[in-house]
Coordinates of C-alpha atoms and ligand atoms in Angstrom, one line a residue:
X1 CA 4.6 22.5 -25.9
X2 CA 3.8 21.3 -22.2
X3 CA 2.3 24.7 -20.5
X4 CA 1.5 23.1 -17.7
X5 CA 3.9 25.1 -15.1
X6 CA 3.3 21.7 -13.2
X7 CA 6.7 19.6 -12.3
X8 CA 5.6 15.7 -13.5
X9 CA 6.1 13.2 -10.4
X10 CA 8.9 11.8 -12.5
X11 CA 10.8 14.8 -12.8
X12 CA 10.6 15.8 -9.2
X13 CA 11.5 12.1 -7.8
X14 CA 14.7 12.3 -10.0
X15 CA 15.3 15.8 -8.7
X16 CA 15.2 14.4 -5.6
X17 CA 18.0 11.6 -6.3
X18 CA 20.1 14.2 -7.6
X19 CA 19.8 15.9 -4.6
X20 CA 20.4 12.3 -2.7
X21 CA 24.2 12.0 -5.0
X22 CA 25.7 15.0 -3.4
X23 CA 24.1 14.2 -0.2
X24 CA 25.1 10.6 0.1
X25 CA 26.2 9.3 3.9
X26 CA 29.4 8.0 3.9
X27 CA 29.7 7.3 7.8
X28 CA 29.2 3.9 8.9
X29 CA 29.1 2.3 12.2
X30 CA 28.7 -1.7 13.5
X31 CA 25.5 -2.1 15.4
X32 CA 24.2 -5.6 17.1
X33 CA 21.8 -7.6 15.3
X34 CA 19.3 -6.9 17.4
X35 CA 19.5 -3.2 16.7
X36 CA 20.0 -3.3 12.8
X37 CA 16.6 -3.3 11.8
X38 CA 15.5 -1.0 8.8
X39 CA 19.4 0.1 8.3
X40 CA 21.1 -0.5 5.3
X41 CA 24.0 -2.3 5.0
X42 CA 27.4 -0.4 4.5
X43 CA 29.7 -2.9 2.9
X44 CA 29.2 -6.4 1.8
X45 CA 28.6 -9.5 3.9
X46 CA 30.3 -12.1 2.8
X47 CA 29.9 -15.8 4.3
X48 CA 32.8 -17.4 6.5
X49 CA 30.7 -20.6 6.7
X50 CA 29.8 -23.1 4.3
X51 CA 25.9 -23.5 5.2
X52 CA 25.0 -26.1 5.5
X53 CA 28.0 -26.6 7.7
X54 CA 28.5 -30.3 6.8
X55 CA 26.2 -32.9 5.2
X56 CA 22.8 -33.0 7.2
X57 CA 19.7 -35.3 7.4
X58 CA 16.4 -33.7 6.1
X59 CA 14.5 -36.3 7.6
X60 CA 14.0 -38.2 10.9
X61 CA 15.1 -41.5 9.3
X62 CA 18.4 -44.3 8.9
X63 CA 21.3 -43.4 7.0
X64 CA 23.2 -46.0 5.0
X65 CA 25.2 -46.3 2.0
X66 CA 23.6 -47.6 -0.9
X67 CA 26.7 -48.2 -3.0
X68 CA 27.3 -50.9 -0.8
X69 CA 24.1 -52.5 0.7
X70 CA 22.2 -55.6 -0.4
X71 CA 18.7 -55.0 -0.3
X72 CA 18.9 -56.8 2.9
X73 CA 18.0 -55.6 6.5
X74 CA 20.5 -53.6 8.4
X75 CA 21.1 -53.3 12.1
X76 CA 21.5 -50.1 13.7
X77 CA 25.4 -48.9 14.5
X78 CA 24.5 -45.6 16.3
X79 CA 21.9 -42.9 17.3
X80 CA 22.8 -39.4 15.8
X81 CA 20.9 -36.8 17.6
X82 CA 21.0 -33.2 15.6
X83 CA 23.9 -31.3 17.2
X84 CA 26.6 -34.3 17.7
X85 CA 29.5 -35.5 15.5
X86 CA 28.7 -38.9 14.6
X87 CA 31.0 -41.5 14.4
X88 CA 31.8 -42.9 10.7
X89 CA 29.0 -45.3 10.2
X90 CA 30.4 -48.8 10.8
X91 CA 30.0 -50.6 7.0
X92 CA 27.3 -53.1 6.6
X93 CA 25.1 -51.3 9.1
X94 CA 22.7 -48.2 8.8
X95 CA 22.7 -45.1 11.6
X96 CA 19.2 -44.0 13.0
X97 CA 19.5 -40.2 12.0
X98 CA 17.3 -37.1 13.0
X99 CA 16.6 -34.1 11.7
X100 CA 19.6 -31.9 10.5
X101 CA 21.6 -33.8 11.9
X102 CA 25.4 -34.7 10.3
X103 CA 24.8 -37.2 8.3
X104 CA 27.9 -39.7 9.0
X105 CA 31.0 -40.5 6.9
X106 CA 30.8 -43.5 4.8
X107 CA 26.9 -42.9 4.3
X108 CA 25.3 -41.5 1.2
X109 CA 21.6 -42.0 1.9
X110 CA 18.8 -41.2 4.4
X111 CA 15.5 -43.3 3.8
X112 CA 12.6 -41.3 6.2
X113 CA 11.2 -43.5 9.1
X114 CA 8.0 -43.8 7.6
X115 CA 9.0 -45.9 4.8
X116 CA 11.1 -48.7 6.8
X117 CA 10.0 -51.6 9.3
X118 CA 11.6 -52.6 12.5
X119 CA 12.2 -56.1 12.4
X120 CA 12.2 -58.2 15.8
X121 CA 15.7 -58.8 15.9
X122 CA 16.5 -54.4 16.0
X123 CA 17.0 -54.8 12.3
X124 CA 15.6 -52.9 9.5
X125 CA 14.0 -53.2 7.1
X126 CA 14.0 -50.7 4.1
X127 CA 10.5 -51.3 2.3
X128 CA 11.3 -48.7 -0.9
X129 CA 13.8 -48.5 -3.3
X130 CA 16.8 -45.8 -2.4
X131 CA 19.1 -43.2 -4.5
X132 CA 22.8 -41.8 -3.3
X133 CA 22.1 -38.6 -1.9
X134 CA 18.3 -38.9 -1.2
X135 CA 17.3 -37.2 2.0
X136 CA 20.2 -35.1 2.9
X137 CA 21.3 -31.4 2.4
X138 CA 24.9 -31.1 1.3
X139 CA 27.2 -29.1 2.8
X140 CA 27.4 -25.7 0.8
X141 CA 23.6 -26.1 -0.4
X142 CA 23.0 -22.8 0.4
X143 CA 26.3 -20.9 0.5
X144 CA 29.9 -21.5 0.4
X145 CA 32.9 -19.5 2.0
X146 CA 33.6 -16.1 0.6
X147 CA 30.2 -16.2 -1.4
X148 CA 28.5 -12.5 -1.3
X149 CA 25.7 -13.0 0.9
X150 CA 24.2 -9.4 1.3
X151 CA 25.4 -6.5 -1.0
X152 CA 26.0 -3.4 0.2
X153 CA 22.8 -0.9 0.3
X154 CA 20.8 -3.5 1.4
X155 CA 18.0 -2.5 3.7
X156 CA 18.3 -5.2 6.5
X157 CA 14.7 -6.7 7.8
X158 CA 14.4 -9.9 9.8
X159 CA 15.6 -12.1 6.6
X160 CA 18.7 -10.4 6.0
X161 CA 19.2 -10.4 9.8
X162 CA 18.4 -14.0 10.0
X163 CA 21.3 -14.5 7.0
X164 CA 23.9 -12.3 9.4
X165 CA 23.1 -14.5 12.2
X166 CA 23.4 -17.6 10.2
X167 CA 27.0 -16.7 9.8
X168 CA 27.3 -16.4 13.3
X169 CA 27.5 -12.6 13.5
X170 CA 26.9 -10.6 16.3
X171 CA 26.9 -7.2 14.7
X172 CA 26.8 -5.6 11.0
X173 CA 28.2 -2.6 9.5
X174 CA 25.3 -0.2 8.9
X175 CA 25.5 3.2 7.0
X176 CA 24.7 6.2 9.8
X177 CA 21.1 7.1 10.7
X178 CA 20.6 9.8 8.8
X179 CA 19.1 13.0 11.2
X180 CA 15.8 14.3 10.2
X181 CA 14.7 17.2 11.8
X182 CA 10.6 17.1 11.6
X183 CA 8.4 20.2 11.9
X184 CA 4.9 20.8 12.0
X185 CA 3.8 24.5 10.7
X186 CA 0.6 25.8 11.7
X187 CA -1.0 28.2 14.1
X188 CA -3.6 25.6 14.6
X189 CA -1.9 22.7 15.6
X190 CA -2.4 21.8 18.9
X191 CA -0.3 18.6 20.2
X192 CA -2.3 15.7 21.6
X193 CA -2.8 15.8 25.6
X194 CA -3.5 19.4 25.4
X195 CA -7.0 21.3 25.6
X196 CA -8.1 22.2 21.8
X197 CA -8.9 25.6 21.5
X198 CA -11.4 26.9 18.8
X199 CA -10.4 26.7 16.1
X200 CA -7.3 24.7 16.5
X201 CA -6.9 21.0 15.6
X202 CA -4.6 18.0 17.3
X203 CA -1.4 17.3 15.0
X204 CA -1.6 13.8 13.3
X205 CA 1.4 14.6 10.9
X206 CA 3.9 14.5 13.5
X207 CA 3.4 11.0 14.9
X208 CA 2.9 9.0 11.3
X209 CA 6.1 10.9 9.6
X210 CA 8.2 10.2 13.3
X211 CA 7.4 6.6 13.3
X212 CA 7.7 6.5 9.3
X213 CA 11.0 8.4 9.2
X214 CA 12.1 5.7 12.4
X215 CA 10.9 2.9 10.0
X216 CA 13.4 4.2 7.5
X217 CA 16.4 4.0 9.8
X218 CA 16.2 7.7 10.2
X219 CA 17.1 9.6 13.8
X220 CA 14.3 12.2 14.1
X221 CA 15.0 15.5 15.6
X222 CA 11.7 16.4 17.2
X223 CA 11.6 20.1 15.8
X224 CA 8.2 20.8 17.7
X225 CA 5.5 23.0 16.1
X226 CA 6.1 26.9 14.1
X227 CA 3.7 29.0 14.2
X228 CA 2.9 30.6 11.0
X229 CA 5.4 33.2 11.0
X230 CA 8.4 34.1 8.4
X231 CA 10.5 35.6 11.3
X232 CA 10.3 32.4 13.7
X233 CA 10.2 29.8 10.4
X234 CA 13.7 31.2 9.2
X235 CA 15.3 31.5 12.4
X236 CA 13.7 28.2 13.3
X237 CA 15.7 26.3 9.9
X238 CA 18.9 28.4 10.5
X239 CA 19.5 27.0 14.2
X240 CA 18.8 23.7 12.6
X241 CA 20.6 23.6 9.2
X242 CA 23.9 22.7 10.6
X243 CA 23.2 19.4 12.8
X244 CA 20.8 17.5 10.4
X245 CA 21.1 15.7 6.9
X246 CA 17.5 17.0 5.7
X247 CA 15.1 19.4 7.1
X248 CA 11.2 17.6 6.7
X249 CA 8.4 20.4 7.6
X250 CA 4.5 20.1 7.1
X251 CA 2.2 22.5 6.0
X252 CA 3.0 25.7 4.8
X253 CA 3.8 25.2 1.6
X254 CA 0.6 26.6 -0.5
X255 CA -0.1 29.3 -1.9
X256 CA -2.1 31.5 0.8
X257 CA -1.2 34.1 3.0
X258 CA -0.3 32.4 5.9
X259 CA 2.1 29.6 3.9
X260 CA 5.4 30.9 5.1
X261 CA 7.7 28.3 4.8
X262 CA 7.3 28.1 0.7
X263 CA 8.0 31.5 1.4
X264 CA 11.2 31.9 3.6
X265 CA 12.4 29.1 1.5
X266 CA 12.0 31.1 -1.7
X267 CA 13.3 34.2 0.0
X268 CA 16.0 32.7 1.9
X269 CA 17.1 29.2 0.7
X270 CA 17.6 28.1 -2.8
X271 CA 14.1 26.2 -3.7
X272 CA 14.7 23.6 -6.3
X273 CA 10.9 23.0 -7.4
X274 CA 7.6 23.4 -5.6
X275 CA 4.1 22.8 -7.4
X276 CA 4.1 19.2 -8.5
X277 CA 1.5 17.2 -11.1
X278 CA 0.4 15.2 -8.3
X279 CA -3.2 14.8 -6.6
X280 CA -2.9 14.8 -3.4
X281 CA 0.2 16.5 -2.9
X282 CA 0.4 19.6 -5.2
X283 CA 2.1 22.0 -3.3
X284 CA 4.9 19.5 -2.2
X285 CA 8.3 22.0 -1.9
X286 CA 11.9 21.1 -2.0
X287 CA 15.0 22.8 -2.1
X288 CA 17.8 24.0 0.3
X289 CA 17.9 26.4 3.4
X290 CA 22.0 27.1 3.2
X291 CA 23.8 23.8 3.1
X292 CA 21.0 21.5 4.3
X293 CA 18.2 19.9 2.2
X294 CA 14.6 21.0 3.1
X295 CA 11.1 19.0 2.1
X296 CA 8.4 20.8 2.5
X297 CA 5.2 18.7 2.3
X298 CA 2.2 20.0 2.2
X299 CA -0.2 19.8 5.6
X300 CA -3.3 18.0 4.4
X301 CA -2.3 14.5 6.5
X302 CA -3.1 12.4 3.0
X303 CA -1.1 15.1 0.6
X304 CA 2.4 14.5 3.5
X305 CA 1.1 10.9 3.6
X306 CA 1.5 10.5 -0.7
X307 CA 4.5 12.7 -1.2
X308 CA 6.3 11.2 1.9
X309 CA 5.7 7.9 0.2
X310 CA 6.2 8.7 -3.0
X311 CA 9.5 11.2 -2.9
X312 CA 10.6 11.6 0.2
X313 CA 11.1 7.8 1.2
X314 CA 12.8 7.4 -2.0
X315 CA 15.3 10.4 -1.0
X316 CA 16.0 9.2 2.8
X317 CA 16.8 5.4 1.1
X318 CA 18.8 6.7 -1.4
X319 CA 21.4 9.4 0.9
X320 CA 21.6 5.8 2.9
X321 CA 23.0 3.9 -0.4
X322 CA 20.0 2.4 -0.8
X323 CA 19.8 1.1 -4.9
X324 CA 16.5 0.1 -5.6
X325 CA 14.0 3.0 -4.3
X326 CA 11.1 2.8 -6.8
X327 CA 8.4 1.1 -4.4
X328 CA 7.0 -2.2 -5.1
X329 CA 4.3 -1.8 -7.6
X330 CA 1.6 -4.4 -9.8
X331 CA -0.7 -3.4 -12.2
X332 CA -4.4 -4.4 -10.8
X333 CA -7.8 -4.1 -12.4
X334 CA -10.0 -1.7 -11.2
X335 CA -13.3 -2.2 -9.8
X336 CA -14.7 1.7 -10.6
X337 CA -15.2 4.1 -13.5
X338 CA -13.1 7.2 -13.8
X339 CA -14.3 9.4 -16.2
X340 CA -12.5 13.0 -15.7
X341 CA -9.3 13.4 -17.4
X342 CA -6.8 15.3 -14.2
X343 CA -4.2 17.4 -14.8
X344 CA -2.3 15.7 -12.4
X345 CA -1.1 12.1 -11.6
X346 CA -3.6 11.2 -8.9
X347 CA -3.2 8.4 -6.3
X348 CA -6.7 7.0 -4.8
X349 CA -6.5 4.8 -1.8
X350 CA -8.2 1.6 -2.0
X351 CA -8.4 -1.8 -1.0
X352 CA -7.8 -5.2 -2.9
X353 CA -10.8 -7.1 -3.2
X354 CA -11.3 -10.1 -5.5
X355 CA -8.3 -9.1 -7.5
X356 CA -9.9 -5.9 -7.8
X357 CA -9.1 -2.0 -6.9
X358 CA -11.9 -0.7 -5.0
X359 CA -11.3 3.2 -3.5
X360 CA -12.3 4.6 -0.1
X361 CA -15.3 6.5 -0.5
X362 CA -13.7 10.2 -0.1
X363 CA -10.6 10.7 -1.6
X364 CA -10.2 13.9 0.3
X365 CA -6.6 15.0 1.1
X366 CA -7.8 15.8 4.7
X367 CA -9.3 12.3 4.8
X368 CA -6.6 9.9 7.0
X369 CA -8.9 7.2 7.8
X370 CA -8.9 6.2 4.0
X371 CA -5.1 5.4 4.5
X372 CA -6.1 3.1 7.6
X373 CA -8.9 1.6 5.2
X374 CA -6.9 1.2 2.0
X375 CA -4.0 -1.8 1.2
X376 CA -2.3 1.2 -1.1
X377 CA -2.4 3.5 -3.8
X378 CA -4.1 2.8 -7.2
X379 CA -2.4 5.1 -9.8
X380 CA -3.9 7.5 -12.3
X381 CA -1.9 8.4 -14.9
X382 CA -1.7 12.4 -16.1
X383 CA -4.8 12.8 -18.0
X384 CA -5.8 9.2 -18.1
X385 CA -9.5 7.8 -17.9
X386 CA -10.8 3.9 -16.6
X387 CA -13.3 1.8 -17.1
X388 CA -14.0 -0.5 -14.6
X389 CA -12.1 -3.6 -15.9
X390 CA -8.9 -1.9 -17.3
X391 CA -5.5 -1.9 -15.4
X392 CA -3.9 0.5 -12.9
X393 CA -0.3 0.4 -11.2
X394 CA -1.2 -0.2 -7.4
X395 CA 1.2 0.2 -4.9
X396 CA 0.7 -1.2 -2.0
X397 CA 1.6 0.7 1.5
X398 CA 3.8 -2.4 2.8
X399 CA 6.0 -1.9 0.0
X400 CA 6.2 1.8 1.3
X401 CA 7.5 1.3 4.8
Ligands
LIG501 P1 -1.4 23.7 4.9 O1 -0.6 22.8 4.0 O2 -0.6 24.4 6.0 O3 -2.2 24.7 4.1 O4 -2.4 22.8 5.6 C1 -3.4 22.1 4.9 C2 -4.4 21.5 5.8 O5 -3.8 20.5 6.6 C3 -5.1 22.4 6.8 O6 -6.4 22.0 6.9 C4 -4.3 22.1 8.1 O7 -5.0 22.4 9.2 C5 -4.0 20.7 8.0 N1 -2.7 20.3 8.7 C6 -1.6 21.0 8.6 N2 -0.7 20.4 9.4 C7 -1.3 19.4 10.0 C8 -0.8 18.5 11.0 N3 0.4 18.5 11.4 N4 -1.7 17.5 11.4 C9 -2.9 17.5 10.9 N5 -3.4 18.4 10.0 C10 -2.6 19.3 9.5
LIG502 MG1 -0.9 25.7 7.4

């Protein structure tokens, strides 16, 4: 019998898609191409061009047809320039052609200019034998009209974008930003640009999960800082659980005295599970405060840097209609020892080198420069040891964003 009153990362990240079902955004809205980055798409594109567009040159060359050619020299009918309409080429001749552009009716054949010779009379000369179709795209090589191009749920970066505009679109239908409301927790935060009293520390978490959650094609409602206080935490999440889609806090979610916002949630939402087989990231806390979703992440910047990666990503994808949420992962050998047996899944931030996993010298969960240092996470499984040599899952932090 598992005793361990630990929730596996497994568990918790299907918890969390559960969650992301109910929660699902079904608004959608068209935004210009220039805007669309990092949403996801809301309904299929499908192509209303044939690309290519019409037979093209891939070569700066002479077009002919070799069906009906000699072997003899040809003379030269007509220049076609990439972005004319060329005449049908005039039989018995060849066409000097350019790069993507239409390759002529009544040709079949572009030779590249590097393999022919320019006689003295204009004529030429082609030195190599030649195939039908050698040297040019056809028309529909890529796609054809009506053909799915994108599929809904598809997170749009600069290649899908590139597709869209391809097809001569100016705008695509996106699901709705969903709104995040961020808070920091913690009497000692201080924001940056203001003196630092004793005692107090500047707050990192806010500007890495604001620019994350904006790289995930959330709207972020700045929520400021709470103090550690039930009274001000609960009343804080009740003006704010009816104009946002989730409710992301840091901090605040252990087990001491001052962790309130495990606490209000507890007392005053429904919490769905909070202490998770993870390392960093143990006291990650989820559930609901009324009708809105709540992630609590713990304050430690690498323990809200993990469990943002790791679950919280996944959730904000998903409630977007996003399919595939697990990040990109490989398995990688590891270039260290690891000897104790956790009770946790634990992710260690390290760098690829020479095909190997080599971790940042303190894994500390306070320790954010090892995020700057490291390409991603190497994975240790629940109670799994390593020998340097043996294979890990990495996951690398591009994957994550
Ligand atoms: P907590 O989860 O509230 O117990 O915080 C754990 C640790 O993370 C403490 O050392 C906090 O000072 C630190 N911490 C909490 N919030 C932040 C933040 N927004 N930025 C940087 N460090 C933080
Ligand atoms: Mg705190």
């Amino acid at each position: 019998m598992n005793v361990s009153p630990l929730m596996p990362v497994e568990e918790a990240i299907a918890s969390l898609l559960e969650m992301a079902a109910v929660q699902r955004l079904d608004d959608s809205e068209p935004v210009l191409l220039a805007d669309a980055r990092q949403r996801v798409l809301a309904s299929e594109l499908v192509a209303t061009l044939d690309l290519p567009p019409w037979p093209n040159s891939a070569m700066d060359g002479y077009a002919l047809n070799v069906d009906d050619w000699d072997g003899q020299p040809l003379a030269v009918s007509q220049r076609i320039y990439a972005g004319v309409a060329p005449q049908a080429l005039l039989p018995g001749t060849c066409a000097r052609i350019f790069t993507g552009a239409p390759v002529p009716e009544g040709a079949n054949s572009v030779e590249m200019q590097e393999n022919i010779e320019l006689l003295d009379d204009g004529r030429i000369r082609f030195k190599k034998p030649l195939v039908a179709g050698q040297n040019i795209r056809p028309q529909g090589q890529e796609n054809r009209v009506g053909q799915v191009l994108l599929q809904a749920g598809k997170r749009l970066g600069p290649f899908e974008l590139a597709i869209a505009a391809g097809q001569g679109c100016t705008h695509v239908h996106v699901v709705r930003r969903p709104r995040v409301a961020l808070l920091s927790t913690g009497d000692e935060l201080a924001e940056p640009g203001t003196p630092l009293k004793p005692g107090c520390i500047y707050n990192s978490n806010r500007i890495l999960l604001s620019h994350w959650l904006g790289a995930l094609g959330c709207d972020v409602i700045d929520g400021g800082v709470l103090p550690d206080q039930p009274q001000q935490t609960r009343l804080k999440l009740e003006q704010l659980q009816y104009s946002t889609d989730l409710i992301l806090t840091t901090g605040g979610v252990s087990a001491g005295d001052a962790d309130c916002l495990g606490q209000v949630l507890r007392e005053c939402g429904k919490p769905l599970f909070w202490k998770l087989a993870i390392k960093p990231g143990k006291p990650l806390t989820v559930g609901y405060f009324g009708s809105v979703p709540v992630i609590g992440l713990p304050g430690n910047p690498m323990s809200a840097l993990v469990t943002f990666g790791l679950l919280a990503r996944a959730y904000l994808l998903r409630i977007q209609g996003v399919e595939n949420v697990t990040p990109l992962s490989f398995p990688v050998s590891v270039g260290f020892d690891w000897h104790k047996a956790g009770g946790r899944r634990e992710y260690l931030r390290a760098r690829l080198e020479d095909g190997r996993a080599v971790p940042y010298g303190n894994q500390s969960s306070g320790i954010l420069l090892s995020a700057s240092w490291a390409d991603g996470l190497v994975e240790i499984p629940q109670g799994g040891t390593l020998k340097a040599g043996d294979s890990a899952r990495f996951i690398p932090f591009c994957g994550l964003l």
